[in-house]
CSV table of C-alpha atoms in Angstrom, one decimal:
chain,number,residue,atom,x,y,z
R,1,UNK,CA,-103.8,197.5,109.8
R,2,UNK,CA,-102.6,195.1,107.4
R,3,UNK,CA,-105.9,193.8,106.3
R,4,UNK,CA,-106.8,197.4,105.8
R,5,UNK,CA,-104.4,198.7,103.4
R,6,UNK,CA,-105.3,195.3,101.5
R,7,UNK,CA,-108.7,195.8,101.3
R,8,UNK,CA,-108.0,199.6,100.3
R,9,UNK,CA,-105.6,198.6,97.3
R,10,UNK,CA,-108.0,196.0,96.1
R,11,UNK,CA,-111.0,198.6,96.5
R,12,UNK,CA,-108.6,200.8,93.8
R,13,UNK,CA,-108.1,198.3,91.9
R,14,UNK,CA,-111.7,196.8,91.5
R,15,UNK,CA,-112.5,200.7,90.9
R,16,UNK,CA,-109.9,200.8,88.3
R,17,UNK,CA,-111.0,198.3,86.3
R,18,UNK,CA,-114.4,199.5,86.1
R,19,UNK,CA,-113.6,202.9,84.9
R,20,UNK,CA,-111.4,201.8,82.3
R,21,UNK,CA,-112.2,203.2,78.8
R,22,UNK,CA,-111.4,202.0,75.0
R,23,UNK,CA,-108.7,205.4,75.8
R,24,UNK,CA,-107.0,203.7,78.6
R,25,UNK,CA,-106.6,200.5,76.5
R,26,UNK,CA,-103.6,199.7,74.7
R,27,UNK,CA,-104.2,200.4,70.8
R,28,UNK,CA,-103.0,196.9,69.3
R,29,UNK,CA,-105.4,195.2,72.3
R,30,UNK,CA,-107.7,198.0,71.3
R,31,UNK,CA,-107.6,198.0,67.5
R,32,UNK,CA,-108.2,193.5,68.2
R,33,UNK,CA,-111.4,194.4,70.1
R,34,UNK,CA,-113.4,195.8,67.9
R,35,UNK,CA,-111.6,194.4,64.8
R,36,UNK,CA,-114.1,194.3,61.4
R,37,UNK,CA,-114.7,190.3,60.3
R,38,UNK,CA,-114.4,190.1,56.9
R,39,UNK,CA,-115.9,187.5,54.6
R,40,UNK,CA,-115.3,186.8,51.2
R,41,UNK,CA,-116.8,185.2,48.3
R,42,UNK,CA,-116.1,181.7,48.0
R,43,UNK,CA,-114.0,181.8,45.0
R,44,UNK,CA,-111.9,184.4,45.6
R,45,UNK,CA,-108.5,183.9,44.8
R,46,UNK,CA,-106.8,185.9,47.5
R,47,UNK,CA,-107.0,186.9,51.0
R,48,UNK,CA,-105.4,189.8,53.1
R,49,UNK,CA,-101.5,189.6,53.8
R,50,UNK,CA,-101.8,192.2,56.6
R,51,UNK,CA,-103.7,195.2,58.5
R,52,UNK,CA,-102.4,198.4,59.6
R,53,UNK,CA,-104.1,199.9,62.2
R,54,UNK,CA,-104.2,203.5,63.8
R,55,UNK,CA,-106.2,205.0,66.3
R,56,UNK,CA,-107.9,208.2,66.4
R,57,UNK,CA,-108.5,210.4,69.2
R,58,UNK,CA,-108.9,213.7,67.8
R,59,UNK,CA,-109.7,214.9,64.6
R,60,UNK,CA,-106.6,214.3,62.0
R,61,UNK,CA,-106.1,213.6,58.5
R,62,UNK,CA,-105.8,209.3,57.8
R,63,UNK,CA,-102.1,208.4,56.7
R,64,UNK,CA,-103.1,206.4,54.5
R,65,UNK,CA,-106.7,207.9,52.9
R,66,UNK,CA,-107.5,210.7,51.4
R,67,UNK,CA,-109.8,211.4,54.0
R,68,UNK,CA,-110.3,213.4,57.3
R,69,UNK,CA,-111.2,211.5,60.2
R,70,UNK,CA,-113.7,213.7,62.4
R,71,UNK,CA,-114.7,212.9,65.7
R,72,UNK,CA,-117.5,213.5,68.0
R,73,UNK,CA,-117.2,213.8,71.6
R,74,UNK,CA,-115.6,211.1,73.6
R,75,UNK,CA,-115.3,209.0,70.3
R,76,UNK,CA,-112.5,207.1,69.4
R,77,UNK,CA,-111.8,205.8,65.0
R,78,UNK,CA,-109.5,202.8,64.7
R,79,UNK,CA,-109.0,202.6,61.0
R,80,UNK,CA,-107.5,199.4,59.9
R,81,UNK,CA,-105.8,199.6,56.5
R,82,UNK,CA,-105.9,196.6,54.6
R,83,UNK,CA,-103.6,195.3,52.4
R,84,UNK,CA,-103.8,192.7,50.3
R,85,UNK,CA,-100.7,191.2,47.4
R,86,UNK,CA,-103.2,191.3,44.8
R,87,UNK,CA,-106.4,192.8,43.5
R,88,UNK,CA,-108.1,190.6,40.4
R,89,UNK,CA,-106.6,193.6,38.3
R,90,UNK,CA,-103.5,194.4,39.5
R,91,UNK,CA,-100.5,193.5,41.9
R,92,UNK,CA,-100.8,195.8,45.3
R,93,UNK,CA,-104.1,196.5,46.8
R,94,UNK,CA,-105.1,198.5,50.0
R,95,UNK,CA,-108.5,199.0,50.9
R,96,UNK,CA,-109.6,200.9,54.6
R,97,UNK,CA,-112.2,200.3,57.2
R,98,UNK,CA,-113.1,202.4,60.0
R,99,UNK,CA,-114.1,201.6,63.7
R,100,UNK,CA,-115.9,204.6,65.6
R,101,UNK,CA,-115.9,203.4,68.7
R,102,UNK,CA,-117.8,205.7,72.2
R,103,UNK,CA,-118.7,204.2,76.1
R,104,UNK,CA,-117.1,200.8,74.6
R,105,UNK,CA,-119.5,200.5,72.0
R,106,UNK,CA,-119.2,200.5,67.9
R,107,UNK,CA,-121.3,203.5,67.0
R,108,UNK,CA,-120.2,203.6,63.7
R,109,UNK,CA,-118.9,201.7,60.6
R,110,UNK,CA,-117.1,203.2,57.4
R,111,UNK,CA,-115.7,201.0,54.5
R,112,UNK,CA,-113.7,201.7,51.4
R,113,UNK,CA,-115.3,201.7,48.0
R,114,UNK,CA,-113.0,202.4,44.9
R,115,UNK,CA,-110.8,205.3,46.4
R,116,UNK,CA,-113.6,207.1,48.3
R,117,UNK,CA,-115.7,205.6,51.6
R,118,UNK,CA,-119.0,205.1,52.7
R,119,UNK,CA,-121.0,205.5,55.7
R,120,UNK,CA,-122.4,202.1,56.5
R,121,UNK,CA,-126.2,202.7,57.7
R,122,UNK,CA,-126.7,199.5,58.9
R,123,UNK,CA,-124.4,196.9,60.3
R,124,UNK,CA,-123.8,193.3,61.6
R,125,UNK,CA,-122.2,192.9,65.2
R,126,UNK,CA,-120.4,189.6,66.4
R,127,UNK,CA,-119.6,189.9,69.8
R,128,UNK,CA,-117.5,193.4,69.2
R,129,UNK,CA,-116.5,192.7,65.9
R,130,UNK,CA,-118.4,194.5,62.8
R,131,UNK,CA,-119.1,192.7,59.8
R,132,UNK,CA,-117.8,193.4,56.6
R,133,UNK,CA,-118.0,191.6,52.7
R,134,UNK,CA,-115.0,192.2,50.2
R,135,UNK,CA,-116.0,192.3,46.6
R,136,UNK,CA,-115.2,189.8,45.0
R,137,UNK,CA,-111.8,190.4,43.3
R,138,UNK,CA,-112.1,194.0,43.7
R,139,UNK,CA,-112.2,194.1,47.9
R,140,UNK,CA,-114.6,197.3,48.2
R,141,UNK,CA,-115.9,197.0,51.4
R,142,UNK,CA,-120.2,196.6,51.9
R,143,UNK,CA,-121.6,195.6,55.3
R,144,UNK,CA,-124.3,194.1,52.9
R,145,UNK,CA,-123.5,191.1,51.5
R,146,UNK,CA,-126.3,191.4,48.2
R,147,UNK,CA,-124.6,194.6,47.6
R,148,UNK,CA,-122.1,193.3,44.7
R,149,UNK,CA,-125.2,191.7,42.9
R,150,UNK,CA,-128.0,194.1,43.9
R,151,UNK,CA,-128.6,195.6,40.0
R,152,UNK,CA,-127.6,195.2,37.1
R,153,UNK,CA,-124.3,197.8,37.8
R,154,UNK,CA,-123.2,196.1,40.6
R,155,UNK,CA,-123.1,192.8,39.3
R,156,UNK,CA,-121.0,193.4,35.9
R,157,UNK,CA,-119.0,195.8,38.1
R,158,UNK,CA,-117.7,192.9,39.8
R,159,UNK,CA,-118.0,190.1,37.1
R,160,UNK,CA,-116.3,192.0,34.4
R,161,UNK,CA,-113.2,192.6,36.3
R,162,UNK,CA,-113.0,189.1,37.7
R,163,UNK,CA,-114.0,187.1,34.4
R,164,UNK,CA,-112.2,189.3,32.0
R,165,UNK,CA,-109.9,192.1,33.0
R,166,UNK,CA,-107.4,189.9,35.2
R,167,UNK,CA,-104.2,191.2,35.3
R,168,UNK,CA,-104.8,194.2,33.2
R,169,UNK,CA,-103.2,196.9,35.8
R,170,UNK,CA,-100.0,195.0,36.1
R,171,UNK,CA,-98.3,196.5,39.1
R,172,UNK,CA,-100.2,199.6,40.6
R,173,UNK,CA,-97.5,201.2,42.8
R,174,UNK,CA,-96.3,203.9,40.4
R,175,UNK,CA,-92.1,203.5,42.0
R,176,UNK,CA,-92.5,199.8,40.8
R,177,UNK,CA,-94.3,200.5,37.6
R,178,UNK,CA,-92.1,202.5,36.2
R,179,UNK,CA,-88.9,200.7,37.2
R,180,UNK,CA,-89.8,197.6,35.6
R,181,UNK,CA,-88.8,196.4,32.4
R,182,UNK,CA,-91.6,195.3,29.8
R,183,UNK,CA,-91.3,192.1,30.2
R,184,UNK,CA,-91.1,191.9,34.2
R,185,UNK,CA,-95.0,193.8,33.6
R,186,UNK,CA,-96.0,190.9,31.1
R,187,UNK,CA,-95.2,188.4,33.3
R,188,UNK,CA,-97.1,190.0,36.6
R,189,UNK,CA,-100.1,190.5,33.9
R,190,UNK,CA,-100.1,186.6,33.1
R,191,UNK,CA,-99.5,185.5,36.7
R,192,UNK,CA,-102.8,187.4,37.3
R,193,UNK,CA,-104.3,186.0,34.2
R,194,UNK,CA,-104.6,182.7,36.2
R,195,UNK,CA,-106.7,184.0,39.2
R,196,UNK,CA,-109.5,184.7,36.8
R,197,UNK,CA,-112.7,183.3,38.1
R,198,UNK,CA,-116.2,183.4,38.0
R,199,UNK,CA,-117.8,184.7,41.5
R,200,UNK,CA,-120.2,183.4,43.3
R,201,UNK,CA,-121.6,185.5,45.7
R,202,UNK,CA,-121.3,183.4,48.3
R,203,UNK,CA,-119.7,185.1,51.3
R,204,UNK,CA,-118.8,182.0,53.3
R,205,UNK,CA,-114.9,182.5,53.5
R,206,UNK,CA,-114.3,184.2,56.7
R,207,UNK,CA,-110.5,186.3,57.8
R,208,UNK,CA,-110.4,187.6,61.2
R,209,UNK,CA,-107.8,190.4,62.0
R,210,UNK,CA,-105.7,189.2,64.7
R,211,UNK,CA,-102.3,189.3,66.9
R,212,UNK,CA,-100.5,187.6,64.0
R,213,UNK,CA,-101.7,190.0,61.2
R,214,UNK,CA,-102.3,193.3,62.5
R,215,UNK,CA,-99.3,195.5,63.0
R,216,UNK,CA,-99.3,199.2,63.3
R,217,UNK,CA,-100.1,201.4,60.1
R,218,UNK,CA,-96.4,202.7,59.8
R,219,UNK,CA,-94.6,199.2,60.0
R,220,UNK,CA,-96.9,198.1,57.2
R,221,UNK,CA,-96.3,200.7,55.1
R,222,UNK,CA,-92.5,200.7,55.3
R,223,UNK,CA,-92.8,196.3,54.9
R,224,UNK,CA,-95.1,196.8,51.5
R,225,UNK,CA,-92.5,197.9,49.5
R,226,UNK,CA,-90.5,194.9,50.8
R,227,UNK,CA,-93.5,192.8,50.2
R,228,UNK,CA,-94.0,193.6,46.6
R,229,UNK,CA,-90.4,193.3,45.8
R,230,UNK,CA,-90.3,189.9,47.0
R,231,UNK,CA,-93.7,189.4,45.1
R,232,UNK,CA,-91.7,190.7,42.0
R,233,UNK,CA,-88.5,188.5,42.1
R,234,UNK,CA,-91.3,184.8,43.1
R,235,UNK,CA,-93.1,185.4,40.0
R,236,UNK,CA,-89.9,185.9,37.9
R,237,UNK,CA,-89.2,183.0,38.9
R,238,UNK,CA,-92.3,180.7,38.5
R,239,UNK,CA,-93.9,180.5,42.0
């Protein structure tokens, strides 16, 4: 009898397991799975601080885009805000992918591109992971690496900005902006100033989303302000 009720608890088990759906999962182990990779140019000055994720599953408005997410059936979104200290431009910079996710499978990629999004039609897999490319400087998301040098556009959209316009945008975070004094926004513009660099549209430097980095979309937003004010008070004093 004993042997029995094993072999029936392992038989639920084993069954268990195998119906187990990206639902089912917990959302930070979920949102790891099918974390984007993200590679960057090789002279870019900066790299993501941290990603807020949040998963989706049911149509609702992002917290943190001005988007809607909408869903089809059985589909899951995982959209990973992420956040970087600076932009090539400015201090404060959050850019967005999205995950769609159905039978443990991505079915669907979406990137940020300069405050709106775009449907990727064609995208790299490793293992789970989708492949994105940051802009250089900029971070707009392509799952195209040629994309930032394609035409003519493209490429002075992202060589102006990085060659010439460093530090222009100061602090982007309108609460900060206006609460610092003129010279506190000089000195964030000439911090900047430094980072100015020539890209080279390589895309060989590689950041991978994991345990360390991610943290739900809601912590991150209430440790940002933190963030930047500790930004604030390093570069007023020389870091």
């Amino acid at each position: 009898m004993k042997y029995i009720n094993f072999l029936n608890i392992l038989l639920v088990f084993i069954l268990f397991l195998g119906n187990m759906t990206p639902g089912s999962m917990d959302e930070k182990e979920l949102a790891l799975k099918y974390s984007p990779l993200l590679f960057l140019d090789d002279r870019e000055p900066f790299l993501p601080y941290k990603v807020g994720y949040t998963v989706f599953g049911k149509d609702a408005r992002s917290y943190s885009f001005k988007r809607m997410i909408s869903l089809g059936k059985d589909e899951i979104c995982i959209e990973y805000a992420i956040f970087w200290d600076f932009d090539i431009e400015h201090m404060y910079d959050l850019e967005h992918l999205w995950v769609y996710v159905k039978d443990n499978k991505v079915i669907k990629f979406e990137g940020s591109w300069h405050g709106r999004y775009l449907v990727f039609k064609e995208f790299q897999l490793i293992d789970s992971h989708p492949v994105a490319y940051a802009q250089p400087g900029k971070h707009a998301f392509s799952s195209v690496k040629d994309c930032f040098n394609s035409n003519l556009v493209t490429y002075l959209m992202t060589i102006i900005p990085c060659r010439f316009l460093a530090g222009r945008g100061g602090v982007l975070r309108k609460e900060f902006e206006k609460s610092l004094k003129e010279e506190d926004k000089i000195l964030v513009k000439n911090y900047l100033k430094k980072f100015a660099f020539w890209p080279s549209f390589s895309f060989n430097k590689r950041f991978e989303i994991n345990e360390s980095n991610l943290i739900p979309w809601k912590e991150l937003n209430i440790e940002i302000s933190k963030r930047i004010e500790y930004l604030l008070l390093k570069i007023k004093e020389g870091f």
